[in-house]
PDB file of C-alpha atoms in Angstrom:
ATOM      1  CA  MET V   1     111.176 -43.212  53.602  1.00 50.00           C
ATOM      2  CA  ARG V   2     108.917 -44.210  50.758  1.00 61.00           C
ATOM      3  CA  PRO V   3     110.280 -46.656  48.168  1.00 61.00           C
ATOM      4  CA  GLY V   4     110.225 -44.363  45.076  1.00 63.00           C
ATOM      5  CA  ARG V   5     111.408 -41.190  46.737  1.00 76.00           C
ATOM      6  CA  SER V   6     115.167 -41.540  46.105  1.00 79.00           C
ATOM      7  CA  TYR V   7     114.495 -42.310  42.427  1.00 84.00           C
ATOM      8  CA  SER V   8     112.402 -39.155  42.157  1.00 88.00           C
ATOM      9  CA  LYS V   9     115.113 -37.043  43.789  1.00 91.00           C
ATOM     10  CA  GLY V  10     117.728 -38.478  41.448  1.00 91.00           C
ATOM     11  CA  LEU V  11     115.553 -37.802  38.429  1.00 93.00           C
ATOM     12  CA  THR V  12     114.970 -34.218  39.570  1.00 94.00           C
ATOM     13  CA  ALA V  13     118.681 -33.689  40.240  1.00 95.00           C
ATOM     14  CA  GLY V  14     119.600 -35.130  36.839  1.00 95.00           C
ATOM     15  CA  ALA V  15     117.078 -32.925  35.050  1.00 97.00           C
ATOM     16  CA  LEU V  16     118.416 -29.912  36.926  1.00 97.00           C
ATOM     17  CA  VAL V  17     122.010 -30.712  35.936  1.00 97.00           C
ATOM     18  CA  ILE V  18     120.990 -31.072  32.282  1.00 97.00           C
ATOM     19  CA  PHE V  19     119.039 -27.818  32.369  1.00 97.00           C
ATOM     20  CA  VAL V  20     121.908 -25.884  33.967  1.00 97.00           C
ATOM     21  CA  GLY V  21     124.333 -27.362  31.428  1.00 95.00           C
ATOM     22  CA  LEU V  22     122.167 -26.267  28.515  1.00 94.00           C
ATOM     23  CA  VAL V  23     121.695 -22.763  29.911  1.00 94.00           C
ATOM     24  CA  ALA V  24     125.425 -22.415  30.606  1.00 93.00           C
ATOM     25  CA  SER V  25     126.373 -23.591  27.099  1.00 92.00           C
ATOM     26  CA  TYR V  26     124.077 -21.113  25.325  1.00 89.00           C
ATOM     27  CA  PRO V  27     126.556 -18.174  25.267  1.00 85.00           C
ATOM     28  CA  VAL V  28     129.307 -20.393  23.861  1.00 85.00           C
ATOM     29  CA  LEU V  29     127.070 -21.829  21.158  1.00 83.00           C
ATOM     30  CA  HIS V  30     125.684 -18.405  20.288  1.00 80.00           C
ATOM     31  CA  ALA V  31     129.161 -16.878  20.025  1.00 78.00           C
ATOM     32  CA  THR V  32     130.483 -19.605  17.742  1.00 80.00           C
ATOM     33  CA  LYS V  33     127.503 -19.731  15.378  1.00 77.00           C
ATOM     34  CA  GLY V  34     126.395 -16.095  15.323  1.00 65.00           C
ATOM     35  CA  PRO V  35     127.824 -13.276  13.237  1.00 66.00           C
ATOM     36  CA  LYS V  36     130.938 -11.584  14.523  1.00 67.00           C
ATOM     37  CA  ILE V  37     130.169  -8.149  15.925  1.00 63.00           C
ATOM     38  CA  SER V  38     133.563  -6.693  15.074  1.00 61.00           C
ATOM     39  CA  GLU V  39     133.518  -7.807  11.436  1.00 61.00           C
ATOM     40  CA  GLY V  40     132.358  -5.082   9.118  1.00 63.00           C
ATOM     41  CA  THR V  41     132.727  -4.084   5.522  1.00 67.00           C
ATOM     42  CA  LYS V  42     134.475  -0.825   6.363  1.00 71.00           C
ATOM     43  CA  GLY V  43     137.617  -0.416   8.412  1.00 72.00           C
ATOM     44  CA  LEU V  44     137.633   1.389  11.713  1.00 66.00           C
ATOM     45  CA  ASN V  45     138.539   5.052  11.787  1.00 69.00           C
ATOM     46  CA  PRO V  46     141.723   5.979  13.730  1.00 70.00           C
ATOM     47  CA  ASP V  47     139.813   6.956  16.864  1.00 65.00           C
ATOM     48  CA  ALA V  48     137.966   3.644  16.924  1.00 64.00           C
ATOM     49  CA  GLN V  49     141.195   1.735  16.361  1.00 67.00           C
ATOM     50  CA  ILE V  50     142.656   3.242  19.502  1.00 66.00           C
ATOM     51  CA  ARG V  51     139.553   3.010  21.680  1.00 62.00           C
ATOM     52  CA  GLY V  52     138.103  -0.185  20.210  1.00 56.00           C
ATOM     53  CA  ALA V  53     134.896  -0.990  18.408  1.00 52.00           C
ATOM     54  CA  TYR V  54     132.789  -0.126  21.431  1.00 57.00           C
ATOM     55  CA  THR V  55     133.270   3.586  21.994  1.00 55.00           C
ATOM     56  CA  ASN V  56     132.049   5.605  24.903  1.00 56.00           C
ATOM     57  CA  THR V  57     129.646   8.001  23.237  1.00 57.00           C
ATOM     58  CA  GLY V  58     128.991   9.759  26.500  1.00 52.00           C
ATOM     59  CA  SER V  59     126.797   9.324  29.487  1.00 56.00           C
ATOM     60  CA  LYS V  60     124.517  11.561  31.462  1.00 58.00           C
ATOM     61  CA  ASP V  61     126.657  11.568  34.585  1.00 63.00           C
ATOM     62  CA  ILE V  62     130.095  12.575  33.235  1.00 66.00           C
ATOM     63  CA  GLY V  63     129.555  13.463  29.564  1.00 63.00           C
ATOM     64  CA  PRO V  64     131.493  12.454  26.488  1.00 67.00           C
ATOM     65  CA  ASP V  65     135.185  11.661  26.474  1.00 70.00           C
ATOM     66  CA  THR V  66     136.969  14.783  25.221  1.00 77.00           C
ATOM     67  CA  ARG V  67     140.568  13.552  25.450  1.00 80.00           C
ATOM     68  CA  VAL V  68     142.651  13.259  22.273  1.00 82.00           C
ATOM     69  CA  TYR V  69     144.394   9.896  21.954  1.00 81.00           C
ATOM     70  CA  LYS V  70     147.625   9.628  20.002  1.00 80.00           C
ATOM     71  CA  SER V  71     149.021   6.396  18.630  1.00 68.00           C
TER      72      SER V  71
END
């Protein structure tokens, strides 16, 4: 084995660990600093309150949701 090879492997492994740590922390940092998606100036209508802010507006395979939800 060459003399500087283990140092080079350690440096590569360390850089990889730092890179993976930064990539993995991005969603957390983005979520804490970015604007909140659910915060709005208007309140949610009753249908959105039951189903949530992310409604199923329909899809090509099954169509829109036609059920009536009661609270």
